[in-house]
Amino acid sequence: MSVIETRDLRKTYGRVEALKGVSIRVEKGQIYGLLGQNGAGKTTLIKVLLGIVRKTDGEAELLGRPAGAPDARRRVGYLPEDHQFPGYHTGYSLMDFYGALYGVPVDERRRKIPETLELVGIAGRMNSKIRTYSKGMKQRLGIAQALLHDPDLIILDEPTDGVDPLGRREIRELMQRLKERGHSIFLNSHLLGEVELICDRVAILQQGVLVREGTIADLTQQKGRYEIGVAPGQAFPADAVIKLGYSAIPVPDKPELFEVSLTEGQTIDPVIKLVYDKGMQLRHLVERKQTLEDAFLATVEGAEPGVDTRPRRPRAARQVGGRDRK
Amino acid sequence: MMQFYAILKDSFREAIDGFVIYLMIGLSLLLVVILGSISYTPDAATDALPKALGREFRLIFPARGASSAPTGMPVEYHATEIEDISNGAKFVLKVGPLKQEADLKDGKPEPQKRVEEKKDEPDMFRSAVYAWREPAGEKIKNPFAKMGAQGKGGGRTKNELEIVTPAIGGPADLRAITDDEMAAFLKYQFTTFVGVDVVKITRRPGIAEPEYKFDVEITGISGARGWPHSVYVLFGAVPPFKGVPLGQALYFIQDVIVNGIGAAVTLMISVVITAFFIPNLLRKGSVDLLISKPISRVGLLVYKYIGGLTFIFILSSISIGGVWLVMAARSGSWSPGFLLVIPVLTFTFAILYSVSTLVAVFTRSAIASILVTLGFMLCLYIFGQVKSFFDLNKIAAVTELPEWSYTLVDSLNTILPRYKDLDKLTTKIVVDNTMTEGQARLTGIFTEYPSWGGAVGVSLAFIAVMLALSCWRFIRRDN
Ligand SMILES: Nc1ncnc2c1ncn2[C@@H]1O[C@H](COP(=O)(O)OP(=O)(O)O)[C@@H](O)[C@H]1O
Ligand SMILES: [Mg+2]
């Protein structure tokens, strides 16, 4: 069963088209990552799923129910981006408040709140006012409140935002553990390295359009690309290599290196042989392993920056003024 | 239910987060202490009785008090041979016809008096007892209207000023009045206008009519609402106010100071503090999380609204409850009616807060909410004053006003929440709980008391409309 499914989902805010027909499907038990630049529409997708904003067109289902249905929301934990918890709460009382909104019984809250806060590592400060928390602690609290009611699906919008590297690793481990316990996780991020480490599947959103989707392996699949360099003073025989049926292009910024790509069935050996035959010395040979970042950059290369650059109110004004974009 | 309780608790946390609430509670407690410092000592009967027997004591509510409209008889009451006993007094009450014609007192008319002055004067005291015992005679509506401008407003209100003519007894009827009936009448006058109990009252034989003498013993003067008291403020640090009927002192404190100034200040400060609740709720970063919870937006907003009301409820419970407690302990008058001010004040605030909520949902600005709400409060207040004037004008025809102005005022009154009405109703509660029965009735004649149903109903409808608009906007918004 899929926990999230959208078909040709569209959302426009006034004149801004934030989602232009997005279809994704997230299976139960997965950690699914949604990638994209700022303004790509990732947060909008989540908000549509949770009924925070209304979709303009298309279909969106959450846990088999239409997006926004209260009974589906009950089984979802959500960490919003840029969240601001009321400062008058303590970590404990906030969890208690949210737990009650989810209908978690009193005894269970009493038992689970310290447990959950322990899990995210802020149990020691749970009786201090939130306004005394650091950004990282607030983020951990945010994750904790999304876990308290033992949801089937956990939706995290930029979960590692504002957390130090060590904390990030802890959060990644936490997600892994949650997955093992059978929770499905859907996360938004622009931190590709991170996503690569934990996600089973990813989708890349670009200006409201889904441009790639698949497992990490699918996206980072090797096509066989090598960086080759010969000894200084010698010129790499690019033309001869091309004649052999390879592509050879200079690596940008490193004029002494060439990138040689193989096609189906080819190996790099004939190229090495050619170099030796020409009496040159091979000094550099590296197989270029594609990271998710490469894959991502390859996808978005040449594309305009995110929709985010369209003229609108400066971002800071939204946060400080406490008012929304409209 | 769990969600409702959770949001109430959350609002409560929010309310007690700032220092302002503690400041408010501190001020309330200070008020309680100051009012608690006031003591009320009944004046000695020698000083008090002449005052208590003047003025209203002469008025008569016919049909043994069943008629709410008063009438009067020119009878004079004097106390002599006054003897103070513990919590009471013994004295001889001299009754006789009023010597010289008193003019209109305080603008209160006793137009019948002149009618009664005939050559062969009947016995005034017996006539008074007769008028008290029998049902009232003819009703005179709006006596002022007849004297002044012919009130255009006449006949538009159900509560017209009404004075009745006394039932006139023939010589035989007056003769037939027994001593027991006279005693019963005087007893009634003492309870109604002085608020004391008559333990013993016997007519002295051998006094030539139309003069009468009664041996009277009264009790229960401490706490008697019509009995003049000395009022000591600040534990007696300043010289006392002497000779104030207890009821009037209590009325002044409860209605003018607590229910008037105190309530207005409380309302305004509460408007300011609670104005932040909903904008905070709607703040970006906070609202998304809340509406992702399995709670409807309407529920969220309405619960939060009610949460704002708990704020003033707590505050007024502390202050009104405290004031009531200390004043009751000090004055010995324990009638609980004053406590009704708590729900009424909360309800009044509910009206204001619905406006604040609406503005908050549309603008998400606490400042805008505060300004609009305080402005609205001021408008309601001004309108309330205008309405009162129009109402009085209907009764007393002070000045002539064009017909359309009545229509305008009446139609505005139909749609606006009854802020002033609620105030009048609490005033009525206070009057009924502080003043003697007689005085309370007299006050009632000059004030057109609104109905609870109308005041609460129209205000509730107004609140419902405000909340419905707020919810509509909140549901429609795309965060
Ligand atoms: N409430 C809103 N009103 C108008 N435009 C919005 C609103 N929310 C988001 N947008 C626009 O929609 C686009 C997608 O935004 P968002 O979903 O927040 O992107 P991401 O989360 O990927 O950074 C952006 O261009 C953003 O400016
Ligand atoms: Mg985002």
mmCIF file with all atom_site columns, N, CA and C in Angstrom, chain A residues 106-161:
data_model
loop_
_atom_site.group_PDB
_atom_site.id
_atom_site.type_symbol
_atom_site.label_atom_id
_atom_site.label_alt_id
_atom_site.label_comp_id
_atom_site.label_asym_id
_atom_site.label_entity_id
_atom_site.label_seq_id
_atom_site.pdbx_PDB_ins_code
_atom_site.Cartn_x
_atom_site.Cartn_y
_atom_site.Cartn_z
_atom_site.occupancy
_atom_site.B_iso_or_equiv
_atom_site.pdbx_formal_charge
_atom_site.auth_seq_id
_atom_site.auth_comp_id
_atom_site.auth_asym_id
_atom_site.auth_atom_id
_atom_site.pdbx_PDB_model_num
ATOM 1   N N  . VAL A 1 106 ? -3.831 10.512 28.700 1.00 0.00 ? 106 VAL A N  1
ATOM 2   C CA . VAL A 1 106 ? -2.950 11.173 29.670 1.00 0.00 ? 106 VAL A CA 1
ATOM 3   C C  . VAL A 1 106 ? -1.806 10.275 30.152 1.00 0.00 ? 106 VAL A C  1
ATOM 4   N N  . ASP A 1 107 ? -2.140 9.050  30.569 1.00 0.00 ? 107 ASP A N  1
ATOM 5   C CA . ASP A 1 107 ? -1.084 8.180  31.129 1.00 0.00 ? 107 ASP A CA 1
ATOM 6   C C  . ASP A 1 107 ? -0.023 7.896  30.091 1.00 0.00 ? 107 ASP A C  1
ATOM 7   N N  . GLU A 1 108 ? -0.514 7.696  28.871 1.00 0.00 ? 108 GLU A N  1
ATOM 8   C CA . GLU A 1 108 ? 0.433  7.367  27.815 1.00 0.00 ? 108 GLU A CA 1
ATOM 9   C C  . GLU A 1 108 ? 1.351  8.553  27.560 1.00 0.00 ? 108 GLU A C  1
ATOM 10  N N  . ARG A 1 109 ? 0.769  9.763  27.614 1.00 0.00 ? 109 ARG A N  1
ATOM 11  C CA . ARG A 1 109 ? 1.609  10.946 27.413 1.00 0.00 ? 109 ARG A CA 1
ATOM 12  C C  . ARG A 1 109 ? 2.643  11.034 28.512 1.00 0.00 ? 109 ARG A C  1
ATOM 13  N N  . ARG A 1 110 ? 2.210  10.781 29.721 1.00 0.00 ? 110 ARG A N  1
ATOM 14  C CA . ARG A 1 110 ? 3.128  10.895 30.852 1.00 0.00 ? 110 ARG A CA 1
ATOM 15  C C  . ARG A 1 110 ? 4.302  9.944  30.692 1.00 0.00 ? 110 ARG A C  1
ATOM 16  N N  . ARG A 1 111 ? 4.010  8.794  30.129 1.00 0.00 ? 111 ARG A N  1
ATOM 17  C CA . ARG A 1 111 ? 5.059  7.793  29.969 1.00 0.00 ? 111 ARG A CA 1
ATOM 18  C C  . ARG A 1 111 ? 5.929  8.099  28.748 1.00 0.00 ? 111 ARG A C  1
ATOM 19  N N  . LYS A 1 112 ? 5.256  8.470  27.645 1.00 0.00 ? 112 LYS A N  1
ATOM 20  C CA . LYS A 1 112 ? 5.990  8.538  26.387 1.00 0.00 ? 112 LYS A CA 1
ATOM 21  C C  . LYS A 1 112 ? 6.764  9.831  26.172 1.00 0.00 ? 112 LYS A C  1
ATOM 22  N N  . ILE A 1 113 ? 6.315  10.908 26.808 1.00 0.00 ? 113 ILE A N  1
ATOM 23  C CA . ILE A 1 113 ? 6.985  12.181 26.529 1.00 0.00 ? 113 ILE A CA 1
ATOM 24  C C  . ILE A 1 113 ? 8.460  12.142 26.950 1.00 0.00 ? 113 ILE A C  1
ATOM 25  N N  . PRO A 1 114 ? 8.765  11.753 28.186 1.00 0.00 ? 114 PRO A N  1
ATOM 26  C CA . PRO A 1 114 ? 10.187 11.710 28.548 1.00 0.00 ? 114 PRO A CA 1
ATOM 27  C C  . PRO A 1 114 ? 10.965 10.731 27.659 1.00 0.00 ? 114 PRO A C  1
ATOM 28  N N  . GLU A 1 115 ? 10.294 9.612  27.328 1.00 0.00 ? 115 GLU A N  1
ATOM 29  C CA . GLU A 1 115 ? 10.929 8.621  26.460 1.00 0.00 ? 115 GLU A CA 1
ATOM 30  C C  . GLU A 1 115 ? 11.318 9.231  25.120 1.00 0.00 ? 115 GLU A C  1
ATOM 31  N N  . THR A 1 116 ? 10.346 9.896  24.517 1.00 0.00 ? 116 THR A N  1
ATOM 32  C CA . THR A 1 116 ? 10.584 10.446 23.184 1.00 0.00 ? 116 THR A CA 1
ATOM 33  C C  . THR A 1 116 ? 11.631 11.552 23.229 1.00 0.00 ? 116 THR A C  1
ATOM 34  N N  . LEU A 1 117 ? 11.559 12.370 24.268 1.00 0.00 ? 117 LEU A N  1
ATOM 35  C CA . LEU A 1 117 ? 12.542 13.448 24.369 1.00 0.00 ? 117 LEU A CA 1
ATOM 36  C C  . LEU A 1 117 ? 13.935 12.872 24.612 1.00 0.00 ? 117 LEU A C  1
ATOM 37  N N  . GLU A 1 118 ? 13.963 11.780 25.314 1.00 0.00 ? 118 GLU A N  1
ATOM 38  C CA . GLU A 1 118 ? 15.233 11.083 25.526 1.00 0.00 ? 118 GLU A CA 1
ATOM 39  C C  . GLU A 1 118 ? 15.789 10.624 24.171 1.00 0.00 ? 118 GLU A C  1
ATOM 40  N N  . LEU A 1 119 ? 14.882 10.102 23.375 1.00 0.00 ? 119 LEU A N  1
ATOM 41  C CA . LEU A 1 119 ? 15.265 9.572  22.055 1.00 0.00 ? 119 LEU A CA 1
ATOM 42  C C  . LEU A 1 119 ? 15.931 10.648 21.201 1.00 0.00 ? 119 LEU A C  1
ATOM 43  N N  . VAL A 1 120 ? 15.403 11.876 21.258 1.00 0.00 ? 120 VAL A N  1
ATOM 44  C CA . VAL A 1 120 ? 15.997 12.929 20.440 1.00 0.00 ? 120 VAL A CA 1
ATOM 45  C C  . VAL A 1 120 ? 17.076 13.692 21.214 1.00 0.00 ? 120 VAL A C  1
ATOM 46  N N  . GLY A 1 121 ? 17.266 13.313 22.477 1.00 0.00 ? 121 GLY A N  1
ATOM 47  C CA . GLY A 1 121 ? 18.397 13.849 23.218 1.00 0.00 ? 121 GLY A CA 1
ATOM 48  C C  . GLY A 1 121 ? 18.182 15.195 23.889 1.00 0.00 ? 121 GLY A C  1
ATOM 49  N N  . ILE A 1 122 ? 16.938 15.544 24.237 1.00 0.00 ? 122 ILE A N  1
ATOM 50  C CA . ILE A 1 122 ? 16.771 16.804 24.969 1.00 0.00 ? 122 ILE A CA 1
ATOM 51  C C  . ILE A 1 122 ? 15.984 16.605 26.259 1.00 0.00 ? 122 ILE A C  1
ATOM 52  N N  . ALA A 1 123 ? 15.920 15.364 26.710 1.00 0.00 ? 123 ALA A N  1
ATOM 53  C CA . ALA A 1 123 ? 15.123 15.089 27.915 1.00 0.00 ? 123 ALA A CA 1
ATOM 54  C C  . ALA A 1 123 ? 15.620 15.895 29.110 1.00 0.00 ? 123 ALA A C  1
ATOM 55  N N  . GLY A 1 124 ? 16.916 16.165 29.140 1.00 0.00 ? 124 GLY A N  1
ATOM 56  C CA . GLY A 1 124 ? 17.478 16.891 30.271 1.00 0.00 ? 124 GLY A CA 1
ATOM 57  C C  . GLY A 1 124 ? 16.924 18.298 30.426 1.00 0.00 ? 124 GLY A C  1
ATOM 58  N N  . ARG A 1 125 ? 16.439 18.868 29.321 1.00 0.00 ? 125 ARG A N  1
ATOM 59  C CA . ARG A 1 125 ? 15.968 20.253 29.399 1.00 0.00 ? 125 ARG A CA 1
ATOM 60  C C  . ARG A 1 125 ? 14.470 20.357 29.232 1.00 0.00 ? 125 ARG A C  1
ATOM 61  N N  . MET A 1 126 ? 13.790 19.235 29.436 1.00 0.00 ? 126 MET A N  1
ATOM 62  C CA . MET A 1 126 ? 12.372 19.241 29.047 1.00 0.00 ? 126 MET A CA 1
ATOM 63  C C  . MET A 1 126 ? 11.509 20.144 29.909 1.00 0.00 ? 126 MET A C  1
ATOM 64  N N  . ASN A 1 127 ? 12.005 20.556 31.067 1.00 0.00 ? 127 ASN A N  1
ATOM 65  C CA . ASN A 1 127 ? 11.186 21.449 31.880 1.00 0.00 ? 127 ASN A CA 1
ATOM 66  C C  . ASN A 1 127 ? 11.601 22.907 31.790 1.00 0.00 ? 127 ASN A C  1
ATOM 67  N N  . SER A 1 128 ? 12.455 23.212 30.813 1.00 0.00 ? 128 SER A N  1
ATOM 68  C CA . SER A 1 128 ? 12.784 24.624 30.597 1.00 0.00 ? 128 SER A CA 1
ATOM 69  C C  . SER A 1 128 ? 11.879 25.178 29.510 1.00 0.00 ? 128 SER A C  1
ATOM 70  N N  . LYS A 1 129 ? 11.657 26.481 29.591 1.00 0.00 ? 129 LYS A N  1
ATOM 71  C CA . LYS A 1 129 ? 10.839 27.147 28.574 1.00 0.00 ? 129 LYS A CA 1
ATOM 72  C C  . LYS A 1 129 ? 11.514 27.039 27.204 1.00 0.00 ? 129 LYS A C  1
ATOM 73  N N  . ILE A 1 130 ? 10.701 26.852 26.188 1.00 0.00 ? 130 ILE A N  1
ATOM 74  C CA . ILE A 1 130 ? 11.245 26.673 24.840 1.00 0.00 ? 130 ILE A CA 1
ATOM 75  C C  . ILE A 1 130 ? 12.034 27.899 24.391 1.00 0.00 ? 130 ILE A C  1
ATOM 76  N N  . ARG A 1 131 ? 11.660 29.055 24.910 1.00 0.00 ? 131 ARG A N  1
ATOM 77  C CA . ARG A 1 131 ? 12.374 30.243 24.441 1.00 0.00 ? 131 ARG A CA 1
ATOM 78  C C  . ARG A 1 131 ? 13.836 30.230 24.878 1.00 0.00 ? 131 ARG A C  1
ATOM 79  N N  . THR A 1 132 ? 14.194 29.316 25.774 1.00 0.00 ? 132 THR A N  1
ATOM 80  C CA . THR A 1 132 ? 15.605 29.218 26.151 1.00 0.00 ? 132 THR A CA 1
ATOM 81  C C  . THR A 1 132 ? 16.339 28.155 25.331 1.00 0.00 ? 132 THR A C  1
ATOM 82  N N  . TYR A 1 133 ? 15.648 27.522 24.375 1.00 0.00 ? 133 TYR A N  1
ATOM 83  C CA . TYR A 1 133 ? 16.274 26.449 23.600 1.00 0.00 ? 133 TYR A CA 1
ATOM 84  C C  . TYR A 1 133 ? 17.097 27.012 22.447 1.00 0.00 ? 133 TYR A C  1
ATOM 85  N N  . SER A 1 134 ? 18.137 26.280 22.067 1.00 0.00 ? 134 SER A N  1
ATOM 86  C CA . SER A 1 134 ? 18.891 26.648 20.870 1.00 0.00 ? 134 SER A CA 1
ATOM 87  C C  . SER A 1 134 ? 18.141 26.135 19.642 1.00 0.00 ? 134 SER A C  1
ATOM 88  N N  . LYS A 1 135 ? 18.587 26.596 18.486 1.00 0.00 ? 135 LYS A N  1
ATOM 89  C CA . LYS A 1 135 ? 17.923 26.179 17.242 1.00 0.00 ? 135 LYS A CA 1
ATOM 90  C C  . LYS A 1 135 ? 17.916 24.665 17.102 1.00 0.00 ? 135 LYS A C  1
ATOM 91  N N  . GLY A 1 136 ? 19.069 24.068 17.410 1.00 0.00 ? 136 GLY A N  1
ATOM 92  C CA . GLY A 1 136 ? 19.170 22.618 17.284 1.00 0.00 ? 136 GLY A CA 1
ATOM 93  C C  . GLY A 1 136 ? 18.219 21.895 18.226 1.00 0.00 ? 136 GLY A C  1
ATOM 94  N N  . MET A 1 137 ? 18.084 22.428 19.432 1.00 0.00 ? 137 MET A N  1
ATOM 95  C CA . MET A 1 137 ? 17.178 21.788 20.394 1.00 0.00 ? 137 MET A CA 1
ATOM 96  C C  . MET A 1 137 ? 15.739 21.904 19.936 1.00 0.00 ? 137 MET A C  1
ATOM 97  N N  . LYS A 1 138 ? 15.420 23.060 19.384 1.00 0.00 ? 138 LYS A N  1
ATOM 98  C CA . LYS A 1 138 ? 14.046 23.241 18.898 1.00 0.00 ? 138 LYS A CA 1
ATOM 99  C C  . LYS A 1 138 ? 13.760 22.238 17.782 1.00 0.00 ? 138 LYS A C  1
ATOM 100 N N  . GLN A 1 139 ? 14.771 22.046 16.938 1.00 0.00 ? 139 GLN A N  1
ATOM 101 C CA . GLN A 1 139 ? 14.590 21.109 15.836 1.00 0.00 ? 139 GLN A CA 1
ATOM 102 C C  . GLN A 1 139 ? 14.369 19.691 16.375 1.00 0.00 ? 139 GLN A C  1
ATOM 103 N N  . ARG A 1 140 ? 15.123 19.346 17.380 1.00 0.00 ? 140 ARG A N  1
ATOM 104 C CA . ARG A 1 140 ? 14.953 18.018 17.982 1.00 0.00 ? 140 ARG A CA 1
ATOM 105 C C  . ARG A 1 140 ? 13.580 17.895 18.634 1.00 0.00 ? 140 ARG A C  1
ATOM 106 N N  . LEU A 1 141 ? 13.177 18.957 19.282 1.00 0.00 ? 141 LEU A N  1
ATOM 107 C CA . LEU A 1 141 ? 11.841 18.950 19.889 1.00 0.00 ? 141 LEU A CA 1
ATOM 108 C C  . LEU A 1 141 ? 10.788 18.772 18.797 1.00 0.00 ? 141 LEU A C  1
ATOM 109 N N  . GLY A 1 142 ? 11.028 19.465 17.680 1.00 0.00 ? 142 GLY A N  1
ATOM 110 C CA . GLY A 1 142 ? 10.098 19.353 16.551 1.00 0.00 ? 142 GLY A CA 1
ATOM 111 C C  . GLY A 1 142 ? 9.991  17.922 16.061 1.00 0.00 ? 142 GLY A C  1
ATOM 112 N N  . ILE A 1 143 ? 11.117 17.249 16.019 1.00 0.00 ? 143 ILE A N  1
ATOM 113 C CA . ILE A 1 143 ? 11.075 15.851 15.582 1.00 0.00 ? 143 ILE A CA 1
ATOM 114 C C  . ILE A 1 143 ? 10.349 15.018 16.631 1.00 0.00 ? 143 ILE A C  1
ATOM 115 N N  . ALA A 1 144 ? 10.645 15.297 17.888 1.00 0.00 ? 144 ALA A N  1
ATOM 116 C CA . ALA A 1 144 ? 10.009 14.523 18.966 1.00 0.00 ? 144 ALA A CA 1
ATOM 117 C C  . ALA A 1 144 ? 8.494  14.646 18.907 1.00 0.00 ? 144 ALA A C  1
ATOM 118 N N  . GLN A 1 145 ? 8.000  15.882 18.693 1.00 0.00 ? 145 GLN A N  1
ATOM 119 C CA . GLN A 1 145 ? 6.545  16.034 18.685 1.00 0.00 ? 145 GLN A CA 1
ATOM 120 C C  . GLN A 1 145 ? 5.925  15.317 17.491 1.00 0.00 ? 145 GLN A C  1
ATOM 121 N N  . ALA A 1 146 ? 6.722  15.102 16.445 1.00 0.00 ? 146 ALA A N  1
ATOM 122 C CA . ALA A 1 146 ? 6.180  14.376 15.290 1.00 0.00 ? 146 ALA A CA 1
ATOM 123 C C  . ALA A 1 146 ? 6.150  12.869 15.532 1.00 0.00 ? 146 ALA A C  1
ATOM 124 N N  . LEU A 1 147 ? 6.807  12.420 16.591 1.00 0.00 ? 147 LEU A N  1
ATOM 125 C CA . LEU A 1 147 ? 6.882  10.975 16.846 1.00 0.00 ? 147 LEU A CA 1
ATOM 126 C C  . LEU A 1 147 ? 5.948  10.518 17.950 1.00 0.00 ? 147 LEU A C  1
ATOM 127 N N  . LEU A 1 148 ? 5.551  11.470 18.783 1.00 0.00 ? 148 LEU A N  1
ATOM 128 C CA . LEU A 1 148 ? 4.916  11.119 20.049 1.00 0.00 ? 148 LEU A CA 1
ATOM 129 C C  . LEU A 1 148 ? 3.735  10.169 19.913 1.00 0.00 ? 148 LEU A C  1
ATOM 130 N N  . HIS A 1 149 ? 2.881  10.427 18.942 1.00 0.00 ? 149 HIS A N  1
ATOM 131 C CA . HIS A 1 149 ? 1.657  9.625  18.852 1.00 0.00 ? 149 HIS A CA 1
ATOM 132 C C  . HIS A 1 149 ? 1.841  8.388  17.986 1.00 0.00 ? 149 HIS A C  1
ATOM 133 N N  . ASP A 1 150 ? 3.103  7.995  17.790 1.00 0.00 ? 150 ASP A N  1
ATOM 134 C CA . ASP A 1 150 ? 3.416  6.768  17.088 1.00 0.00 ? 150 ASP A CA 1
ATOM 135 C C  . ASP A 1 150 ? 2.765  6.713  15.709 1.00 0.00 ? 150 ASP A C  1
ATOM 136 N N  . PRO A 1 151 ? 3.055  7.708  14.873 1.00 0.00 ? 151 PRO A N  1
ATOM 137 C CA . PRO A 1 151 ? 2.364  7.787  13.585 1.00 0.00 ? 151 PRO A CA 1
ATOM 138 C C  . PRO A 1 151 ? 2.866  6.753  12.588 1.00 0.00 ? 151 PRO A C  1
ATOM 139 N N  . ASP A 1 152 ? 2.012  6.434  11.629 1.00 0.00 ? 152 ASP A N  1
ATOM 140 C CA . ASP A 1 152 ? 2.428  5.505  10.571 1.00 0.00 ? 152 ASP A CA 1
ATOM 141 C C  . ASP A 1 152 ? 3.392  6.193  9.631  1.00 0.00 ? 152 ASP A C  1
ATOM 142 N N  . LEU A 1 153 ? 3.132  7.462  9.387  1.00 0.00 ? 153 LEU A N  1
ATOM 143 C CA . LEU A 1 153 ? 3.945  8.207  8.427  1.00 0.00 ? 153 LEU A CA 1
ATOM 144 C C  . LEU A 1 153 ? 4.495  9.457  9.108  1.00 0.00 ? 153 LEU A C  1
ATOM 145 N N  . ILE A 1 154 ? 5.791  9.687  8.909  1.00 0.00 ? 154 ILE A N  1
ATOM 146 C CA . ILE A 1 154 ? 6.400  10.871 9.492  1.00 0.00 ? 154 ILE A CA 1
ATOM 147 C C  . ILE A 1 154 ? 6.872  11.764 8.351  1.00 0.00 ? 154 ILE A C  1
ATOM 148 N N  . ILE A 1 155 ? 6.385  12.983 8.356  1.00 0.00 ? 155 ILE A N  1
ATOM 149 C CA . ILE A 1 155 ? 6.752  13.916 7.299  1.00 0.00 ? 155 ILE A CA 1
ATOM 150 C C  . ILE A 1 155 ? 7.657  14.982 7.897  1.00 0.00 ? 155 ILE A C  1
ATOM 151 N N  . LEU A 1 156 ? 8.850  15.080 7.370  1.00 0.00 ? 156 LEU A N  1
ATOM 152 C CA . LEU A 1 156 ? 9.817  16.005 7.940  1.00 0.00 ? 156 LEU A CA 1
ATOM 153 C C  . LEU A 1 156 ? 10.255 17.007 6.871  1.00 0.00 ? 156 LEU A C  1
ATOM 154 N N  . ASP A 1 157 ? 10.038 18.272 7.153  1.00 0.00 ? 157 ASP A N  1
ATOM 155 C CA . ASP A 1 157 ? 10.428 19.305 6.188  1.00 0.00 ? 157 ASP A CA 1
ATOM 156 C C  . ASP A 1 157 ? 11.758 19.885 6.655  1.00 0.00 ? 157 ASP A C  1
ATOM 157 N N  . GLU A 1 158 ? 12.792 19.615 5.932  1.00 0.00 ? 158 GLU A N  1
ATOM 158 C CA . GLU A 1 158 ? 14.150 20.058 6.290  1.00 0.00 ? 158 GLU A CA 1
ATOM 159 C C  . GLU A 1 158 ? 14.501 19.678 7.734  1.00 0.00 ? 158 GLU A C  1
ATOM 160 N N  . PRO A 1 159 ? 14.556 18.385 8.027  1.00 0.00 ? 159 PRO A N  1
ATOM 161 C CA . PRO A 1 159 ? 14.725 17.974 9.425  1.00 0.00 ? 159 PRO A CA 1
ATOM 162 C C  . PRO A 1 159 ? 16.079 18.344 10.025 1.00 0.00 ? 159 PRO A C  1
ATOM 163 N N  . THR A 1 160 ? 17.101 18.475 9.209  1.00 0.00 ? 160 THR A N  1
ATOM 164 C CA . THR A 1 160 ? 18.415 18.730 9.797  1.00 0.00 ? 160 THR A CA 1
ATOM 165 C C  . THR A 1 160 ? 18.782 20.199 9.747  1.00 0.00 ? 160 THR A C  1
ATOM 166 N N  . ASP A 1 161 ? 17.821 20.998 9.393  1.00 0.00 ? 161 ASP A N  1
ATOM 167 C CA . ASP A 1 161 ? 18.042 22.433 9.324  1.00 0.00 ? 161 ASP A CA 1
ATOM 168 C C  . ASP A 1 161 ? 18.466 22.971 10.687 1.00 0.00 ? 161 ASP A C  1
#
